[in-house]
Coordinates of C-alpha atoms and ligand atoms in Angstrom, one line a residue:
X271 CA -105.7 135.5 25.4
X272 CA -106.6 134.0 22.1
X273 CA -108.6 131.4 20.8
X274 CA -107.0 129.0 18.2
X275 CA -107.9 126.4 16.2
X276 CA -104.8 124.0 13.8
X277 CA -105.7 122.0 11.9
X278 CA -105.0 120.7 8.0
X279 CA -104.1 117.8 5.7
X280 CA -108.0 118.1 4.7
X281 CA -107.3 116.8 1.1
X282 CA -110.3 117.5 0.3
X283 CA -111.5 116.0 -3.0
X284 CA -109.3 112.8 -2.4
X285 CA -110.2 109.5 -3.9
X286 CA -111.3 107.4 -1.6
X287 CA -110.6 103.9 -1.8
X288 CA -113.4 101.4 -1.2
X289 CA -114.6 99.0 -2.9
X290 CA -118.4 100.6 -3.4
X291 CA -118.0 103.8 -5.9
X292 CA -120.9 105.2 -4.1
X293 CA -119.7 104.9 -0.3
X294 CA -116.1 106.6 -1.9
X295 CA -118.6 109.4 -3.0
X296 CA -120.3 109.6 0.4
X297 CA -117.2 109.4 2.4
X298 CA -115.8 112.3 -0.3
X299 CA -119.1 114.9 0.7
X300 CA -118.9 113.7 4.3
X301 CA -115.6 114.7 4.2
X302 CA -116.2 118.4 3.4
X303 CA -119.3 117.8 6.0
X304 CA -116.6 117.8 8.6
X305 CA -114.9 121.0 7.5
X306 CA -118.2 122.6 7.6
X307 CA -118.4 121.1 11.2
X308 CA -114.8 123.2 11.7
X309 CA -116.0 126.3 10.1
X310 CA -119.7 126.1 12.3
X311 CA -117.5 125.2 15.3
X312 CA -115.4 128.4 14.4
X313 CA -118.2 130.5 14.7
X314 CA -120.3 129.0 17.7
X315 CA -116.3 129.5 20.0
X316 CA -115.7 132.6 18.5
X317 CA -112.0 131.1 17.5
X318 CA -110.0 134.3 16.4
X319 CA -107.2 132.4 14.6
X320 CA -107.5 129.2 12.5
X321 CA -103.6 127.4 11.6
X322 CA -104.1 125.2 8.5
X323 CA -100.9 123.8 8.3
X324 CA -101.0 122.6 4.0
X325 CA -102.4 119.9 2.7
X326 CA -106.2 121.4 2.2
X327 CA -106.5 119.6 -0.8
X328 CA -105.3 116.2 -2.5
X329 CA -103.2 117.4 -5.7
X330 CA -104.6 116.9 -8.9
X331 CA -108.6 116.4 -7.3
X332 CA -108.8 120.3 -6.5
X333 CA -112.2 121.3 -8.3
X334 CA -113.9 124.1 -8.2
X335 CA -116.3 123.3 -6.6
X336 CA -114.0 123.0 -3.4
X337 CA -112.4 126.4 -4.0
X338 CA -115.8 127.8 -4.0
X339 CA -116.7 125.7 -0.8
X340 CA -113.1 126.9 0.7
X341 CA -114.3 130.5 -0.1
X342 CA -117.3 130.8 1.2
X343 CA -116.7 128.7 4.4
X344 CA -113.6 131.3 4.9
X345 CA -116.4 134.3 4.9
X346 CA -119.2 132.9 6.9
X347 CA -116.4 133.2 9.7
X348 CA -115.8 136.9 9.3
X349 CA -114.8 136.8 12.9
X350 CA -111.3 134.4 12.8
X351 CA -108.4 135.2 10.4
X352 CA -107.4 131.8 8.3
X353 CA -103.7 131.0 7.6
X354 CA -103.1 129.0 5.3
X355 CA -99.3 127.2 5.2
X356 CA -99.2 124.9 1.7
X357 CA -98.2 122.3 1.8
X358 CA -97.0 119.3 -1.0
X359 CA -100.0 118.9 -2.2
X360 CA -101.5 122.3 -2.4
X361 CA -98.3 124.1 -2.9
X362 CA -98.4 127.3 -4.1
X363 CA -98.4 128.3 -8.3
X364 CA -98.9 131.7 -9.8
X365 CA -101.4 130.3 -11.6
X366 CA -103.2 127.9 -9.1
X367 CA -105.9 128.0 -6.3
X368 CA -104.6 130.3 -4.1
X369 CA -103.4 132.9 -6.0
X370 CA -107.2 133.1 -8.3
X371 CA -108.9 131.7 -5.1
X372 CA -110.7 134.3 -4.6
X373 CA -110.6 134.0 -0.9
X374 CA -111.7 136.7 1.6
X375 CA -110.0 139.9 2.8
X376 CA -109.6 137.2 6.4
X377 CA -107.2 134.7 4.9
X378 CA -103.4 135.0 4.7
X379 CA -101.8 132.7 2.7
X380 CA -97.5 132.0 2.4
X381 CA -96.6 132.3 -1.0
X382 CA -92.9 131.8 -0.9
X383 CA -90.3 129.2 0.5
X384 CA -88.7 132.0 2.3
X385 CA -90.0 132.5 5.7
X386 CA -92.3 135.0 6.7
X387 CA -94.9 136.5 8.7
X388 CA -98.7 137.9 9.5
X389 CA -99.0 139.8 12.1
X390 CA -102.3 140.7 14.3
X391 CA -101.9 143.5 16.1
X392 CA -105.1 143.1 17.8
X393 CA -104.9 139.9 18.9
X394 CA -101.2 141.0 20.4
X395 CA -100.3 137.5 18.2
X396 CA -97.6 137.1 14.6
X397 CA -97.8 133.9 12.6
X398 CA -94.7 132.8 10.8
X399 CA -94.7 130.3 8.1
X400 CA -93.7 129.4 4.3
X401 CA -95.1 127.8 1.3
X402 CA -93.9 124.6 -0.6
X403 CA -93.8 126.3 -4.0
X404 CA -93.5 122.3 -6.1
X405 CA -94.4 119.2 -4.8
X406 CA -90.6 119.0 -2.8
X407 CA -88.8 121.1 0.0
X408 CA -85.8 119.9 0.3
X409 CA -84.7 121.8 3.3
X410 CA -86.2 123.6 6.7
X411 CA -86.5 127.6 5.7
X412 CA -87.3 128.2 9.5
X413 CA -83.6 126.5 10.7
X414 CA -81.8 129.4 12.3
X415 CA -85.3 132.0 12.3
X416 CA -86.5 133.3 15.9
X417 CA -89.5 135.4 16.5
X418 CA -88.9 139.4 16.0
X419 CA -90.7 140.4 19.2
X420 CA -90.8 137.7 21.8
X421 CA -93.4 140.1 23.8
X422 CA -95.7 139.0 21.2
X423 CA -97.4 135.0 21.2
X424 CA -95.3 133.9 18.1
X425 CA -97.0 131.0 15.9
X426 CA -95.2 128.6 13.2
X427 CA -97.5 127.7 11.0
X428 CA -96.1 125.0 8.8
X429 CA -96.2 122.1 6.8
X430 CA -93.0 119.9 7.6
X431 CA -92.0 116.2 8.4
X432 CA -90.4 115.6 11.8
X433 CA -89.6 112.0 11.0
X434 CA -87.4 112.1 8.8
X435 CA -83.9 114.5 8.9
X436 CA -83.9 113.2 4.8
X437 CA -87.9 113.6 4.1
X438 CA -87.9 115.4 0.8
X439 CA -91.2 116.9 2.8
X440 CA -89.4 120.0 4.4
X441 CA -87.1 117.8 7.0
X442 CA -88.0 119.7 10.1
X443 CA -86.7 117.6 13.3
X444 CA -87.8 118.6 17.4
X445 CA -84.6 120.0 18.3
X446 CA -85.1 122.7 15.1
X447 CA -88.5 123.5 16.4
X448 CA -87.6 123.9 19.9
X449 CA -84.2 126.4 18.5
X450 CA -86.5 128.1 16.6
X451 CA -88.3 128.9 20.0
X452 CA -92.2 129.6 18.9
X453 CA -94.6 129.5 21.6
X454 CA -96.4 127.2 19.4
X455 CA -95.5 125.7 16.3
X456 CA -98.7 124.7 14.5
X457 CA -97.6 121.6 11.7
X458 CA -99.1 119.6 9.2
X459 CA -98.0 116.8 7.2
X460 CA -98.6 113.8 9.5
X461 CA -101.9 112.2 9.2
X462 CA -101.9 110.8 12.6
X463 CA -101.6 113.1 15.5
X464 CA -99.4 112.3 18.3
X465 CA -100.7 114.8 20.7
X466 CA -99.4 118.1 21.7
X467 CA -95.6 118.0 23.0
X468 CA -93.2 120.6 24.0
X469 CA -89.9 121.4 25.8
X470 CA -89.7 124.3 27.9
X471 CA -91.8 127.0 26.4
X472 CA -92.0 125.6 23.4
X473 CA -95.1 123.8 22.1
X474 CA -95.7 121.9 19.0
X475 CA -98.2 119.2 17.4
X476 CA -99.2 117.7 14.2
X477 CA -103.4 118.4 14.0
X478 CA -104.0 115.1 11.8
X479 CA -105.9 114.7 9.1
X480 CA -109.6 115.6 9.5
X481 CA -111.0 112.2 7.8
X482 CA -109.4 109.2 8.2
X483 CA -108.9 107.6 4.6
X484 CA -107.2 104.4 4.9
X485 CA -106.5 102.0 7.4
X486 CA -103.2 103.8 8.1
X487 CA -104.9 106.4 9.2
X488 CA -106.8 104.9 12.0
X489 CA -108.9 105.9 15.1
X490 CA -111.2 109.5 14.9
X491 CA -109.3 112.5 13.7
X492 CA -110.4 116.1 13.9
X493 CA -108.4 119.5 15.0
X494 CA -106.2 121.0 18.2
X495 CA -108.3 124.2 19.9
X496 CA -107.7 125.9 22.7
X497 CA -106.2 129.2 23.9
X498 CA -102.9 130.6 23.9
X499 CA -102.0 133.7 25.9
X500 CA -99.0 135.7 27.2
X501 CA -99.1 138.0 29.7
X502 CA -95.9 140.1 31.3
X503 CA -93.5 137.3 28.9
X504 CA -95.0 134.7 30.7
X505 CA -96.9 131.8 28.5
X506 CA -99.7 130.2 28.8
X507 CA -100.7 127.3 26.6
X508 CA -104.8 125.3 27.1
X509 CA -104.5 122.9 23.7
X510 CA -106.5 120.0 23.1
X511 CA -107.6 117.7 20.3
X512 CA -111.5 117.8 19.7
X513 CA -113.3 115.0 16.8
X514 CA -114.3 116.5 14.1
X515 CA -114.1 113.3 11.7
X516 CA -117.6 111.5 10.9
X517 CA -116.3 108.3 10.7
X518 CA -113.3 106.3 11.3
X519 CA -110.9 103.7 10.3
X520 CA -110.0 100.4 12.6
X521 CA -107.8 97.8 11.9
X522 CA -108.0 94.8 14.7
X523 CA -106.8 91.4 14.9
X524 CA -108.6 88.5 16.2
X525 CA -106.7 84.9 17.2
X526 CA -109.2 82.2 16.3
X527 CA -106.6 79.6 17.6
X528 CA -108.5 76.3 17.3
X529 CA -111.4 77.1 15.0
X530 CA -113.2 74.2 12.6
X531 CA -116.4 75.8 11.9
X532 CA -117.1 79.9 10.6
X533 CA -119.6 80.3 13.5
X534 CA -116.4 80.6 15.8
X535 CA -114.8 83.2 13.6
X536 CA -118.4 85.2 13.5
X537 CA -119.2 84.4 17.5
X538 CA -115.4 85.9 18.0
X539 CA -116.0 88.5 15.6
X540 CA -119.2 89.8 17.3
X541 CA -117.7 89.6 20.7
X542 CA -115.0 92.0 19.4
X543 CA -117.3 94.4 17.8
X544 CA -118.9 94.6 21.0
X545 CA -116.4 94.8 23.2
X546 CA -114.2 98.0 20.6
X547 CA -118.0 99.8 20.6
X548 CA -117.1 99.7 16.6
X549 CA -120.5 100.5 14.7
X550 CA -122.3 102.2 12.1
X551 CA -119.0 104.8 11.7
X552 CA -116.5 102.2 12.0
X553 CA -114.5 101.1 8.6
X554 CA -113.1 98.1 10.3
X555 CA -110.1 95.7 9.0
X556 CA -109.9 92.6 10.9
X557 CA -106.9 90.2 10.2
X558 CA -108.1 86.6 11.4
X559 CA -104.6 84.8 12.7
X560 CA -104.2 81.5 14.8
X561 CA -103.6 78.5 14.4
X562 CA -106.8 76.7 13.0
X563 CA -108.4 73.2 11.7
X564 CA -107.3 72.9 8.0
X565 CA -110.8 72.8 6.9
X566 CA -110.9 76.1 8.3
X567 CA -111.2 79.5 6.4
X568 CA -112.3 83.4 7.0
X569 CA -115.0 84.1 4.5
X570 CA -116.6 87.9 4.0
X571 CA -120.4 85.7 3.4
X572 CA -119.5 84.0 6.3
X573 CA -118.9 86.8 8.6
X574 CA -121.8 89.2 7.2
X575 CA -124.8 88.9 9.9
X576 CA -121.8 89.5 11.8
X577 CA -120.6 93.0 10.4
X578 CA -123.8 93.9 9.6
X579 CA -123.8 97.1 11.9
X580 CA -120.3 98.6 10.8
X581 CA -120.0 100.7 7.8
X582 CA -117.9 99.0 6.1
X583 CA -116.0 95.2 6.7
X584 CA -113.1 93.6 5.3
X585 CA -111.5 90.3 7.0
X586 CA -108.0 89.3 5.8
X587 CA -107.2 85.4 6.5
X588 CA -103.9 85.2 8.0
X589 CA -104.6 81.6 10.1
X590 CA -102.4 78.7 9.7
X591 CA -104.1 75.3 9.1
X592 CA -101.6 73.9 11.9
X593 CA -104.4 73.2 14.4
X594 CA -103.8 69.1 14.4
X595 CA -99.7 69.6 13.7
X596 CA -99.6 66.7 15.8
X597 CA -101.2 64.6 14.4
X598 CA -99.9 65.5 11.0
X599 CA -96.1 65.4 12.4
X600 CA -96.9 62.0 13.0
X601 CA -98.8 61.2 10.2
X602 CA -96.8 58.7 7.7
X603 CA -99.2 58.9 4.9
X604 CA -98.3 61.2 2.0
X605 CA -100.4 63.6 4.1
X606 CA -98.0 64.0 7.1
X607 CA -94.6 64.0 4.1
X608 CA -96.6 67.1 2.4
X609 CA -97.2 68.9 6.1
X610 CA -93.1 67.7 7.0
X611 CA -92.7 69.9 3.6
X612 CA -94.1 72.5 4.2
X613 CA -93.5 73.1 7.9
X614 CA -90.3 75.1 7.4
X615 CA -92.3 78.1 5.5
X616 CA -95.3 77.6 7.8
X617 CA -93.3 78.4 10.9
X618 CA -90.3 80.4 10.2
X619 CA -91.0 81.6 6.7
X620 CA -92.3 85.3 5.6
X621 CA -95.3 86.6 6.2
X622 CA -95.8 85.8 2.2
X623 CA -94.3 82.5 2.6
X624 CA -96.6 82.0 5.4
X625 CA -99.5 82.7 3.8
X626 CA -98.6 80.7 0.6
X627 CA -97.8 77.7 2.7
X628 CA -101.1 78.0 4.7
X629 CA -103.0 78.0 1.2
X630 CA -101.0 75.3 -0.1
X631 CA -101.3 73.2 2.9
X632 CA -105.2 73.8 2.7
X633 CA -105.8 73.1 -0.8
X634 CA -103.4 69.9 -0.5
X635 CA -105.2 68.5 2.2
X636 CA -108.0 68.9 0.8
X637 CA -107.1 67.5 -2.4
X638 CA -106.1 64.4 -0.7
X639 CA -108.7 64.1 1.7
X640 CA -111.1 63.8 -1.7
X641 CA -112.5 67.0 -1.5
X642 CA -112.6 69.8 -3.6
X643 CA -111.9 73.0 -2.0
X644 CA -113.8 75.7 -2.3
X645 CA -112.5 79.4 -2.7
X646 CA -114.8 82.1 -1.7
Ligands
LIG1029 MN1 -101.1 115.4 3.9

């Protein structure tokens, strides 16, 4: 039996986008905070084999600094051997990271696009694998490879899209992986796991990213451990995802349907805080949508006692000021001819048009009603 631990798509040293420069830095060192999690987590399990499926850092924002944190990380485990698959970011150069890493006599690292292998003896286990060499793989290496020894627990290690048979991202698809017939095939690539799957005898999963780093990338994230054995042929396969992310991402929706005043959007926006748990490690979107009063509008000042106990809080305004259509379809001022103008784009236009409608329609009425609006 053999502990493992996949994970990958770290990107460590990406860029992260928020509007405060110095929450991008903290969510940068909190970032290699959770790898150090990994590593201590490593240690405390004894885990014997760690799959890092590519991705480890974001291309161009490798420093040194990270190699140097890579390094030492890799030797305060002396106890698990590291395999490292790059992937499109940190593929593999001659002259780059890998090759001058430095790195520990426990780390194996694919240098070529042709597959091959690492085998561990002692832990009765071979890991198979391949590097992206540029930025592209145009094609699967592993189609038509099979394990030498199927006595032994046989690992893909690999950095390869599943969703698309065109990806330019090493086009891997389920049926390949299942052919290919490792017991497990550890992958990277996709920053949202979907759990572990298989077919048969075959098992496969995407780890995630580690971090969250955009609303696309939603919900905690951390790595798949567990323990993989084989014992007269016969598998045996414990796998499950564990956090290792500090924070994470949340985008939510709230229908304020009927709102006049910002306390409703703030009274609705609390009660969905509470009622998500979302707090101090939350980055939460929330798009505002309904149909509300024309004098309505989501404002970030507005909503701030509100949010106060997230990390970090963005609204996006997506309402429709269609909240008395009725009275405006029947309205034969100039007021109900600009609504009668508009309605076509409110209701059956693009999301765009929608939203360029609802502004216009809010300004407009506005302007006629006397008042000035005011933009926050
Ligand atoms: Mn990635």
């Amino acid at each position: 039996m053999i502990k493992i631990i996949h994970t990958g798509d770290l990107h460590l040293d990406a860029p992260f986008t928020l509007e405060d420069p110095s929450r991008a830095r903290e969510r940068r060192d909190e970032l290699r905070e959770s790898f150090r999690a990994l590593t201590a987590y490593i240690r405390d399990e004894g885990i014997e084999l760690c799959l890092m499926a590519g991705d480890l850092t974001e291309r161009g924002y490798a420093t040194k600094e990270t190699a140097d944190l890579l390094a030492s990380e890799f030797a305060a485990c002396p106890g698990c051997r590291f395999v490292i698959a790059p992937g499109n970011h940190d593929y593999y150069r001659p002259d780059g990271f890998y090759a001058g890493g430095g790195f520990p006599k426990n780390v194996y690292v694919f240098t070529e696009t042709a597959p091959s292998s690492f085998d561990f003896p002692e832990l009765g286990c071979t890991v198979y694998g391949f590097a992206f060499t540029a930025p592209y793989l145009d094609r699967n290496p592993m189609q038509g490879v099979r394990p030498d020894d199927p006595s032994r627990i046989n690992v893909l290690c690999a950095h390869a899209d599943t969703s698309s048979p065109i990806s330019r991202y090493c086009p891997m698809t389920e049926r390949d992986i299942v052919d290919c017939g490792f017991d497990y095939a550890a992958l990277g690539h996709i920053h949202n796991s979907r759990g572990i799957k298989h077919e048969g005898n075959v098992y496969w999963a995407y780890c995630g990213a580690l971090e969250g780093r955009d609303y696309s990338e939603s919900g905690y994230k951390g790595a798949i451990t567990g323990t993989l054995d084989k014992r007269d042929g016969l598998l045996s396969v414990s796998l499950r995802g564990m956090r290792f992310s500090r924070r994470r991402y949340a985008d939510d929706r709230l229908n304020v349907t009927g709102a006049a005043e910002p306390a409703e959007a703030a009274e609705a926006l609390s009660a969905l805080i509470a009622r998500n748990g979302y707090g101090s490690d939350t980055l939460l979107r929330v798009t505002f949508e309904g149909s509300v009063s024309p004098s309505f509008s989501v404002s970030k000042s507005d909503l701030s006692v509100a949010a106060d106990g997230l990390y970090s809080f963005e609204p996006i305004d997506a309402t429709v000021p269609l909240f008395d259509r009725e009275k405006l379809e029947r309205d034969s001022t100039i007021r109900g001819a600009f609504y009668r103008r508009l309605r076509p784009d409110l209701e059956h236009g693009t999301p765009e048009e929608r939203a360029r409608a609802a502004a216009a329609l809010r300004y407009g009425l506005a302007a006629l009603d006397g008042n000035e609006f005011v933009d926050f």
